[in-house]
Amino acid sequence: MENPPLPTEILYQIFENFCLHCQDKRSISHQQILYNKKDKNRRALISLSRTCKSWGCVAQNILHHYFKHSDDEHQISFCRTICENPELGEQLQVAIIGRNAGINQKLFAQSWFKESMTRYAHLFGLEPLNLQSSVAPWGDFIAPIILLRATNLKHLVVHGSYNPIIFQRFRMEAVMRNKALTQKLESLSVGQQEISSIWDLGPQVQTDLHALGGLLIKLENLKTLSISLPNFASLPEKLPLQTLRRLRIGNACQSKNELQRLINSTGKLEEFVYREIEDEDGDRSPFTLTSQEIFEMLLPMKDTLKRVVLRIYSSERPPTAMAQLVKLQQLRVNAGVLCNISTLRRNNQDLAKNALLDVFPPNLQTLCLDHSHTDAPRYREALGCYISSTYRESPQEQKLREHRGQYLLYAQRTQKKRKYSAENVAHHGLKTGA
């Protein structure tokens, strides 16, 4: 039975109200999709897709605007759908995918999977004629096949410690030559979301040309890059990231040259997040950076940079280069960005009263400082002196409008891992204390 005929444009406008992606098309983070465990409206779209052909076609298209991995079988089912119906793969805008576990030899007995592997074997570095006798872990190719089918994908999330291995399943030389993966990505978030310790590391996200770097080198439209626990040692030179506006790095342990090479590939950054990896014993890694070095790298973006989130273990002195970021409006830092808190604590000293007077940007509107109850007194007077210096009688001339102190219980971090990541700490905003 056919439902009342309606113009396709009207059907799209109605049905899009049931789609989390369509409800917030301008989102750069798609938090609703990422953290919404149950999408109740999705059931309505499924029901609409089964009503009649004219309505069902529109509903099916909208249903496939996004995919969120929940378990292996769900991801296999989605992969099968877009392999058997390629036009639905073209609808995919937001993908949150994971690595399918297990060898799962039953997959190769299914015609859709066998046909896909034959079609894409050259992109995986496999010989089509030898697929039948191969002992390859077929489940590992589910996520890569989804990426190959998603020709219009704009937002990709690959979270988790082992999920970024997905990119290493490709023979990137062939992928780049054939332009097989979408080049329309606008945001990419990769890596584990839990805080890591330098003594308890999971696998790093590889960024060489044979892994994630092979994808990055073709992304000329990327606006947001979030990466946690990265290995930038073999990052390709001169990535086409001139359109990048938000760079977020979590669980970081980079050398100066590695970070400099990445920043040099970007253009007019508006947001920069860098959170150094946890160091429970208090000993600095030889690869860690000083806050002065990081802010010096950001100086070429001083006319565009509006927001910075920075966490590092310690700095010998306040970063004077930060004051040159004349357009910076929001800043979130920990005490280690401003001083060597462990030295002050050990010597029972306080930061000099005027130490922060010429450190902060002139047009800063919001300042959030992460600190512990025990360390705050060490620089309280210096911080108070800076805040007092920003006061202006005229509301129109007043720049700094909000200062927040965020207390962190550092001793409890190792007992229970917290999810912060370069991704979600950047999206929740300074006022929420994220």
GROMACS .gro file of C-alpha atoms in nm:
model
  434
    1MET     CA    1   0.000   0.000   0.000
    2GLU     CA    2   0.136   0.338  -0.104
    3ASN     CA    3   0.129   0.631   0.137
    4PRO     CA    4  -0.002   0.971   0.020
    5PRO     CA    5   0.231   1.108  -0.250
    6LEU     CA    6   0.457   1.387  -0.130
    7PRO     CA    7   0.742   1.566  -0.306
    8THR     CA    8   1.078   1.406  -0.231
    9GLU     CA    9   1.208   1.737  -0.091
   10ILE     CA   10   0.926   1.745   0.165
   11LEU     CA   11   0.989   1.384   0.265
   12TYR     CA   12   1.356   1.462   0.327
   13GLN     CA   13   1.268   1.764   0.541
   14ILE     CA   14   1.030   1.554   0.752
   15PHE     CA   15   1.247   1.245   0.787
   16GLU     CA   16   1.564   1.439   0.865
   17ASN     CA   17   1.405   1.535   1.198
   18PHE     CA   18   1.459   1.173   1.305
   19CYS     CA   19   1.831   1.170   1.215
   20LEU     CA   20   2.097   1.270   1.470
   21HIS     CA   21   2.332   1.372   1.191
   22CYS     CA   22   2.076   1.594   1.021
   23GLN     CA   23   1.972   1.756   1.350
   24ASP     CA   24   2.321   1.900   1.387
   25LYS     CA   25   2.475   1.913   1.042
   26ARG     CA   26   2.711   2.194   1.138
   27SER     CA   27   2.859   2.004   1.432
   28ILE     CA   28   3.234   1.949   1.419
   29SER     CA   29   3.226   1.681   1.688
   30HIS     CA   30   2.891   1.503   1.644
   31GLN     CA   31   2.872   1.446   2.018
   32GLN     CA   32   2.508   1.336   1.991
   33ILE     CA   33   2.607   1.041   1.777
   34LEU     CA   34   2.928   0.963   1.963
   35TYR     CA   35   2.782   0.950   2.314
   36ASN     CA   36   2.413   0.875   2.257
   37LYS     CA   37   2.384   0.508   2.354
   38LYS     CA   38   2.030   0.464   2.224
   39ASP     CA   39   1.896   0.658   1.929
   40LYS     CA   40   1.521   0.617   1.981
   41ASN     CA   41   1.430   0.818   1.672
   42ARG     CA   42   1.623   0.572   1.458
   43ARG     CA   43   1.347   0.318   1.516
   44ALA     CA   44   1.102   0.560   1.358
   45LEU     CA   45   1.318   0.582   1.047
   46ILE     CA   46   1.338   0.203   1.030
   47SER     CA   47   0.958   0.184   1.046
   48LEU     CA   48   0.922   0.451   0.779
   49SER     CA   49   1.163   0.263   0.553
   50ARG     CA   50   0.924  -0.034   0.557
   51THR     CA   51   0.603   0.153   0.473
   52CYS     CA   52   0.610   0.195   0.096
   53LYS     CA   53   0.861   0.230  -0.184
   54SER     CA   54   0.853   0.610  -0.220
   55TRP     CA   55   0.882   0.676   0.154
   56GLY     CA   56   1.113   0.380   0.214
   57CYS     CA   57   1.375   0.499  -0.034
   58VAL     CA   58   1.407   0.837   0.138
   59ALA     CA   59   1.408   0.683   0.487
   60GLN     CA   60   1.678   0.433   0.387
   61ASN     CA   61   1.900   0.710   0.256
   62ILE     CA   62   1.869   0.906   0.581
   63LEU     CA   63   1.919   0.592   0.791
   64HIS     CA   64   2.260   0.557   0.633
   65HIS     CA   65   2.377   0.912   0.702
   66TYR     CA   66   2.573   0.776   0.996
   67PHE     CA   67   2.701   0.449   1.136
   68LYS     CA   68   2.815   0.380   1.491
   69HIS     CA   69   3.000   0.060   1.578
   70SER     CA   70   2.837  -0.122   1.869
   71ASP     CA   71   2.958  -0.479   1.815
   72ASP     CA   72   3.124  -0.689   1.547
   73GLU     CA   73   2.804  -0.842   1.410
   74HIS     CA   74   2.642  -0.501   1.377
   75GLN     CA   75   2.939  -0.370   1.178
   76ILE     CA   76   2.944  -0.680   0.955
   77SER     CA   77   2.572  -0.636   0.888
   78PHE     CA   78   2.623  -0.270   0.795
   79CYS     CA   79   2.915  -0.360   0.568
   80ARG     CA   80   2.704  -0.619   0.391
   81THR     CA   81   2.421  -0.369   0.338
   82ILE     CA   82   2.639  -0.107   0.169
   83CYS     CA   83   2.821  -0.371  -0.037
   84GLU     CA   84   2.493  -0.506  -0.171
   85ASN     CA   85   2.349  -0.154  -0.205
   86PRO     CA   86   2.639   0.076  -0.303
   87GLU     CA   87   2.410   0.378  -0.326
   88LEU     CA   88   2.358   0.355   0.052
   89GLY     CA   89   2.733   0.363   0.110
   90GLU     CA   90   2.737   0.692  -0.079
   91GLN     CA   91   2.494   0.835   0.180
   92LEU     CA   92   2.732   0.780   0.473
   93GLN     CA   93   2.843   1.112   0.626
   94VAL     CA   94   2.956   1.015   0.978
   95ALA     CA   95   3.127   0.684   1.062
   96ILE     CA   96   3.235   0.561   1.404
   97ILE     CA   97   3.407   0.232   1.328
   98GLY     CA   98   3.614  -0.030   1.506
   99ARG     CA   99   3.836  -0.323   1.421
  100ASN     CA  100   3.645  -0.650   1.394
  101ALA     CA  101   3.807  -0.919   1.607
  102GLY     CA  102   3.873  -1.279   1.512
  103ILE     CA  103   3.957  -1.467   1.197
  104ASN     CA  104   3.590  -1.535   1.117
  105GLN     CA  105   3.648  -1.771   0.825
  106LYS     CA  106   3.270  -1.796   0.773
  107LEU     CA  107   3.278  -1.450   0.618
  108PHE     CA  108   3.451  -1.570   0.304
  109ALA     CA  109   3.168  -1.815   0.239
  110GLN     CA  110   2.932  -1.520   0.188
  111SER     CA  111   2.913  -1.396  -0.169
  112TRP     CA  112   2.905  -1.023  -0.084
  113PHE     CA  113   3.227  -1.050   0.116
  114LYS     CA  114   3.404  -1.269  -0.140
  115GLU     CA  115   3.312  -1.025  -0.417
  116SER     CA  116   3.433  -0.729  -0.211
  117MET     CA  117   3.765  -0.894  -0.131
  118THR     CA  118   3.817  -0.981  -0.496
  119ARG     CA  119   3.736  -0.623  -0.595
  120TYR     CA  120   3.963  -0.460  -0.337
  121ALA     CA  121   4.239  -0.722  -0.303
  122HIS     CA  122   4.494  -0.500  -0.480
  123LEU     CA  123   4.423  -0.223  -0.227
  124PHE     CA  124   4.498  -0.463   0.058
  125GLY     CA  125   4.815  -0.602  -0.096
  126LEU     CA  126   4.654  -0.945  -0.151
  127GLU     CA  127   4.653  -1.167  -0.459
  128PRO     CA  128   4.295  -1.221  -0.585
  129LEU     CA  129   4.375  -1.571  -0.713
  130ASN     CA  130   4.504  -1.680  -0.372
  131LEU     CA  131   4.221  -1.544  -0.160
  132GLN     CA  132   4.045  -1.880  -0.127
  133SER     CA  133   4.349  -2.046   0.030
  134SER     CA  134   4.449  -1.743   0.237
  135VAL     CA  135   4.453  -1.763   0.617
  136ALA     CA  136   4.402  -1.387   0.649
  137PRO     CA  137   4.188  -1.272   0.946
  138TRP     CA  138   3.888  -1.174   0.735
  139GLY     CA  139   3.728  -0.974   1.014
  140ASP     CA  140   4.011  -0.721   0.989
  141PHE     CA  141   3.888  -0.616   0.645
  142ILE     CA  142   3.531  -0.521   0.743
  143ALA     CA  143   3.614  -0.165   0.853
  144PRO     CA  144   3.845  -0.101   0.554
  145ILE     CA  145   3.571  -0.216   0.314
  146ILE     CA  146   3.329   0.027   0.480
  147LEU     CA  147   3.578   0.310   0.424
  148LEU     CA  148   3.618   0.215   0.060
  149ARG     CA  149   3.242   0.216   0.009
  150ALA     CA  150   3.188   0.548   0.192
  151THR     CA  151   3.285   0.773  -0.098
  152ASN     CA  152   3.119   1.085   0.051
  153LEU     CA  153   3.227   1.040   0.413
  154LYS     CA  154   3.294   1.369   0.594
  155HIS     CA  155   3.349   1.271   0.958
  156LEU     CA  156   3.546   0.965   1.070
  157VAL     CA  157   3.601   0.844   1.428
  158VAL     CA  158   3.834   0.551   1.502
  159HIS     CA  159   3.872   0.545   1.879
  160GLY     CA  160   4.030   0.276   2.096
  161SER     CA  161   4.382   0.145   2.147
  162TYR     CA  162   4.387  -0.111   1.865
  163ASN     CA  163   4.127   0.022   1.621
  164PRO     CA  164   4.369   0.255   1.433
  165ILE     CA  165   4.540  -0.062   1.305
  166ILE     CA  166   4.259  -0.047   1.048
  167PHE     CA  167   4.469   0.193   0.841
  168GLN     CA  168   4.758  -0.053   0.828
  169ARG     CA  169   4.538  -0.307   0.647
  170PHE     CA  170   4.560  -0.094   0.333
  171ARG     CA  171   4.839  -0.103   0.079
  172MET     CA  172   4.855   0.275   0.093
  173GLU     CA  173   5.064   0.313  -0.221
  174ALA     CA  174   4.783   0.155  -0.425
  175VAL     CA  175   4.515   0.343  -0.231
  176MET     CA  176   4.681   0.680  -0.301
  177ARG     CA  177   4.745   0.598  -0.666
  178ASN     CA  178   4.381   0.498  -0.722
  179LYS     CA  179   4.234   0.766  -0.492
  180ALA     CA  180   4.036   0.482  -0.340
  181LEU     CA  181   3.955   0.644  -0.004
  182THR     CA  182   3.736   0.950   0.030
  183GLN     CA  183   3.914   1.283   0.005
  184LYS     CA  184   3.611   1.470   0.138
  185LEU     CA  185   3.682   1.417   0.508
  186GLU     CA  186   3.634   1.732   0.717
  187SER     CA  187   3.705   1.583   1.059
  188LEU     CA  188   3.912   1.286   1.174
  189SER     CA  189   3.946   1.158   1.531
  190VAL     CA  190   4.182   0.867   1.600
  191GLY     CA  191   4.327   0.688   1.902
  192GLN     CA  192   4.248   0.576   2.256
  193GLN     CA  193   4.044   0.811   2.470
  194GLU     CA  194   4.171   0.716   2.817
  195ILE     CA  195   4.458   0.899   2.983
  196SER     CA  196   4.780   0.704   2.942
  197SER     CA  197   5.089   0.692   3.159
  198ILE     CA  198   5.435   0.701   3.008
  199TRP     CA  199   5.495   0.369   3.187
  200ASP     CA  200   5.170   0.209   3.072
  201LEU     CA  201   5.144   0.277   2.701
  202GLY     CA  202   4.913   0.111   2.454
  203PRO     CA  203   5.003   0.092   2.084
  204GLN     CA  204   5.073   0.430   1.929
  205VAL     CA  205   4.885   0.562   1.628
  206GLN     CA  206   5.127   0.520   1.338
  207THR     CA  207   5.134   0.816   1.100
  208ASP     CA  208   5.378   0.701   0.830
  209LEU     CA  209   5.280   0.665   0.465
  210HIS     CA  210   5.190   0.299   0.515
  211ALA     CA  211   4.935   0.382   0.785
  212LEU     CA  212   4.738   0.696   0.878
  213GLY     CA  213   4.983   0.922   0.694
  214GLY     CA  214   4.878   0.765   0.366
  215LEU     CA  215   4.526   0.895   0.430
  216LEU     CA  216   4.629   1.236   0.565
  217ILE     CA  217   4.839   1.316   0.260
  218LYS     CA  218   4.523   1.322   0.045
  219LEU     CA  219   4.291   1.516   0.279
  220GLU     CA  220   4.284   1.866   0.136
  221ASN     CA  221   3.949   1.953   0.300
  222LEU     CA  222   4.026   1.846   0.657
  223LYS     CA  223   3.921   2.105   0.916
  224THR     CA  224   3.955   1.909   1.243
  225LEU     CA  225   4.225   1.655   1.333
  226SER     CA  226   4.215   1.486   1.675
  227ILE     CA  227   4.478   1.223   1.746
  228SER     CA  228   4.569   1.054   2.073
  229LEU     CA  229   4.897   0.876   2.152
  230PRO     CA  230   5.047   0.948   1.809
  231ASN     CA  231   5.383   0.852   1.667
  232PHE     CA  232   5.490   1.141   1.445
  233ALA     CA  233   5.845   1.014   1.387
  234SER     CA  234   5.767   0.912   1.026
  235LEU     CA  235   5.495   1.167   0.955
  236PRO     CA  236   5.505   1.263   0.585
  237GLU     CA  237   5.651   1.603   0.499
  238LYS     CA  238   5.427   1.885   0.376
  239LEU     CA  239   5.085   1.739   0.445
  240PRO     CA  240   4.805   1.928   0.263
  241LEU     CA  241   4.650   2.059   0.587
  242GLN     CA  242   4.615   2.425   0.492
  243THR     CA  243   4.240   2.408   0.556
  244LEU     CA  244   4.288   2.265   0.908
  245ARG     CA  245   4.135   2.488   1.175
  246ARG     CA  246   4.142   2.263   1.483
  247LEU     CA  247   4.442   2.047   1.582
  248ARG     CA  248   4.400   1.833   1.895
  249ILE     CA  249   4.670   1.602   2.028
  250GLY     CA  250   4.622   1.389   2.340
  251ASN     CA  251   4.853   1.153   2.530
  252ALA     CA  252   5.136   1.334   2.356
  253CYS     CA  253   5.507   1.264   2.389
  254GLN     CA  254   5.661   1.435   2.089
  255SER     CA  255   5.997   1.582   2.009
  256LYS     CA  256   6.018   1.946   1.908
  257ASN     CA  257   6.096   1.857   1.546
  258GLU     CA  258   5.804   1.614   1.520
  259LEU     CA  259   5.545   1.864   1.643
  260GLN     CA  260   5.701   2.146   1.443
  261ARG     CA  261   5.675   1.940   1.123
  262LEU     CA  262   5.303   1.883   1.180
  263ILE     CA  263   5.227   2.245   1.270
  264ASN     CA  264   5.421   2.366   0.966
  265SER     CA  265   5.179   2.168   0.747
  266THR     CA  266   4.880   2.359   0.881
  267GLY     CA  267   4.754   2.703   0.787
  268LYS     CA  268   4.525   2.929   0.984
  269LEU     CA  269   4.467   2.732   1.302
  270GLU     CA  270   4.187   2.860   1.525
  271GLU     CA  271   4.218   2.598   1.800
  272PHE     CA  272   4.514   2.402   1.935
  273VAL     CA  273   4.499   2.129   2.200
  274TYR     CA  274   4.810   1.953   2.330
  275ARG     CA  275   4.800   1.729   2.636
  276GLU     CA  276   5.125   1.568   2.736
  277ILE     CA  277   5.116   1.206   2.846
  278GLU     CA  278   5.093   1.140   3.220
  279ASP     CA  279   5.421   1.094   3.407
  280GLU     CA  280   5.339   0.935   3.742
  281ASP     CA  281   5.696   0.933   3.873
  282GLY     CA  282   5.762   1.295   3.788
  283ASP     CA  283   6.061   1.231   3.563
  284ARG     CA  284   6.046   1.415   3.233
  285SER     CA  285   6.075   1.218   2.913
  286PRO     CA  286   6.358   1.333   2.683
  287PHE     CA  287   6.097   1.394   2.412
  288THR     CA  288   5.872   1.634   2.602
  289LEU     CA  289   5.846   1.999   2.505
  290THR     CA  290   5.849   2.320   2.705
  291SER     CA  291   5.551   2.554   2.694
  292GLN     CA  292   5.774   2.828   2.550
  293GLU     CA  293   5.870   2.604   2.256
  294ILE     CA  294   5.506   2.518   2.186
  295PHE     CA  295   5.388   2.879   2.190
  296GLU     CA  296   5.678   2.979   1.964
  297MET     CA  297   5.555   2.720   1.713
  298LEU     CA  298   5.208   2.878   1.726
  299LEU     CA  299   5.326   3.234   1.658
  300PRO     CA  300   5.266   3.210   1.279
  301MET     CA  301   4.896   3.159   1.368
  302LYS     CA  302   4.878   3.459   1.604
  303ASP     CA  303   4.622   3.636   1.384
  304THR     CA  304   4.380   3.341   1.376
  305LEU     CA  305   4.433   3.134   1.693
  306LYS     CA  306   4.140   3.183   1.932
  307ARG     CA  307   4.158   2.886   2.168
  308VAL     CA  308   4.441   2.687   2.326
  309VAL     CA  309   4.430   2.394   2.568
  310LEU     CA  310   4.775   2.295   2.692
  311ARG     CA  311   4.891   2.049   2.954
  312ILE     CA  312   5.257   1.969   3.012
  313TYR     CA  313   5.451   1.840   3.310
  314SER     CA  314   5.658   2.149   3.392
  315SER     CA  315   5.830   2.460   3.258
  316GLU     CA  316   6.141   2.623   3.399
  317ARG     CA  317   5.990   2.968   3.341
  318PRO     CA  318   5.660   3.120   3.220
  319PRO     CA  319   5.616   3.114   2.840
  320THR     CA  320   5.663   3.475   2.727
  321ALA     CA  321   5.581   3.383   2.365
  322MET     CA  322   5.218   3.331   2.467
  323ALA     CA  323   5.170   3.709   2.504
  324GLN     CA  324   5.217   3.750   2.128
  325LEU     CA  325   4.901   3.551   2.047
  326VAL     CA  326   4.700   3.870   2.014
  327LYS     CA  327   4.373   3.708   1.898
  328LEU     CA  328   4.364   3.434   2.163
  329GLN     CA  329   4.037   3.450   2.359
  330GLN     CA  330   4.018   3.119   2.549
  331LEU     CA  331   4.302   2.952   2.732
  332ARG     CA  332   4.312   2.640   2.946
  333VAL     CA  333   4.642   2.535   3.102
  334ASN     CA  334   4.779   2.348   3.400
  335ALA     CA  335   5.040   2.479   3.642
  336GLY     CA  336   5.315   2.298   3.453
  337VAL     CA  337   5.267   2.536   3.160
  338LEU     CA  338   5.353   2.834   3.380
  339CYS     CA  339   5.624   2.705   3.614
  340ASN     CA  340   5.821   2.411   3.749
  341ILE     CA  341   5.581   2.323   4.026
  342SER     CA  342   5.786   2.028   4.154
  343THR     CA  343   6.091   2.252   4.206
  344LEU     CA  344   5.882   2.512   4.389
  345ARG     CA  345   5.735   2.239   4.606
  346ARG     CA  346   6.071   2.080   4.678
  347ASN     CA  347   6.230   2.414   4.775
  348ASN     CA  348   5.920   2.533   4.960
  349GLN     CA  349   5.906   2.840   4.736
  350ASP     CA  350   5.627   3.041   4.576
  351LEU     CA  351   5.618   3.183   4.225
  352ALA     CA  352   5.731   3.546   4.222
  353LYS     CA  353   5.443   3.790   4.256
  354ASN     CA  354   5.500   3.963   3.921
  355ALA     CA  355   5.606   3.649   3.729
  356LEU     CA  356   5.285   3.630   3.523
  357LEU     CA  357   5.228   3.999   3.446
  358ASP     CA  358   5.359   3.993   3.088
  359VAL     CA  359   5.281   3.631   3.007
  360PHE     CA  360   4.915   3.607   2.903
  361PRO     CA  361   4.771   3.731   2.570
  362PRO     CA  362   4.634   4.088   2.574
  363ASN     CA  363   4.283   4.002   2.452
  364LEU     CA  364   4.223   3.692   2.664
  365GLN     CA  365   3.859   3.661   2.771
  366THR     CA  366   3.847   3.324   2.948
  367LEU     CA  367   4.122   3.163   3.153
  368CYS     CA  368   4.088   2.815   3.305
  369LEU     CA  369   4.368   2.681   3.523
  370ASP     CA  370   4.388   2.313   3.617
  371HIS     CA  371   4.565   2.262   3.948
  372SER     CA  372   4.574   2.055   4.266
  373HIS     CA  373   4.474   2.177   4.613
  374THR     CA  374   4.831   2.136   4.737
  375ASP     CA  375   4.999   2.322   4.451
  376ALA     CA  376   4.760   2.615   4.408
  377PRO     CA  377   4.913   2.824   4.693
  378ARG     CA  378   5.251   2.817   4.516
  379TYR     CA  379   5.134   3.054   4.244
  380ARG     CA  380   4.814   3.200   4.391
  381GLU     CA  381   4.967   3.543   4.457
  382ALA     CA  382   5.124   3.564   4.111
  383LEU     CA  383   4.796   3.468   3.946
  384GLY     CA  384   4.602   3.716   4.158
  385CYS     CA  385   4.846   3.990   4.062
  386TYR     CA  386   4.790   3.917   3.692
  387ILE     CA  387   4.410   3.910   3.726
  388SER     CA  388   4.413   4.241   3.913
  389SER     CA  389   4.623   4.396   3.638
  390THR     CA  390   4.353   4.315   3.380
  391TYR     CA  391   4.080   4.513   3.558
  392ARG     CA  392   3.935   4.809   3.368
  393GLU     CA  393   3.671   5.048   3.499
  394SER     CA  394   3.492   5.063   3.166
  395PRO     CA  395   3.304   4.739   3.077
  396GLN     CA  396   3.382   4.805   2.712
  397GLU     CA  397   3.754   4.800   2.784
  398GLN     CA  398   3.746   4.494   3.008
  399LYS     CA  399   3.905   4.198   2.825
  400LEU     CA  400   3.935   3.915   3.079
  401ARG     CA  401   3.578   3.830   3.175
  402GLU     CA  402   3.612   3.487   3.331
  403HIS     CA  403   3.871   3.301   3.532
  404ARG     CA  404   3.815   2.947   3.652
  405GLY     CA  405   4.021   2.721   3.871
  406GLN     CA  406   3.970   2.353   3.799
  407TYR     CA  407   4.092   2.129   4.080
  408LEU     CA  408   4.225   1.793   3.971
  409LEU     CA  409   4.293   1.503   4.205
  410TYR     CA  410   4.612   1.377   4.042
  411ALA     CA  411   4.666   1.097   4.294
  412GLN     CA  412   4.341   0.929   4.193
  413ARG     CA  413   4.411   0.920   3.821
  414THR     CA  414   4.592   0.590   3.827
  415GLN     CA  415   4.314   0.421   4.025
  416LYS     CA  416   4.049   0.487   3.765
  417LYS     CA  417   4.116   0.594   3.408
  418ARG     CA  418   3.929   0.902   3.300
  419LYS     CA  419   3.825   0.970   2.945
  420TYR     CA  420   3.947   1.308   2.834
  421SER     CA  421   4.123   1.266   2.497
  422ALA     CA  422   4.219   1.545   2.266
  423GLU     CA  423   3.871   1.499   2.123
  424ASN     CA  424   3.624   1.536   2.408
  425VAL     CA  425   3.827   1.778   2.621
  426ALA     CA  426   3.819   2.016   2.329
  427HIS     CA  427   3.446   1.995   2.262
  428HIS     CA  428   3.296   2.049   2.606
  429GLY     CA  429   3.428   2.404   2.635
  430LEU     CA  430   3.614   2.588   2.906
  431LYS     CA  431   3.310   2.675   3.116
  432THR     CA  432   3.217   2.314   3.180
  433GLY     CA  433   3.560   2.237   3.317
  434ALA     CA  434   3.626   1.977   3.048
   0.00000   0.00000   0.00000
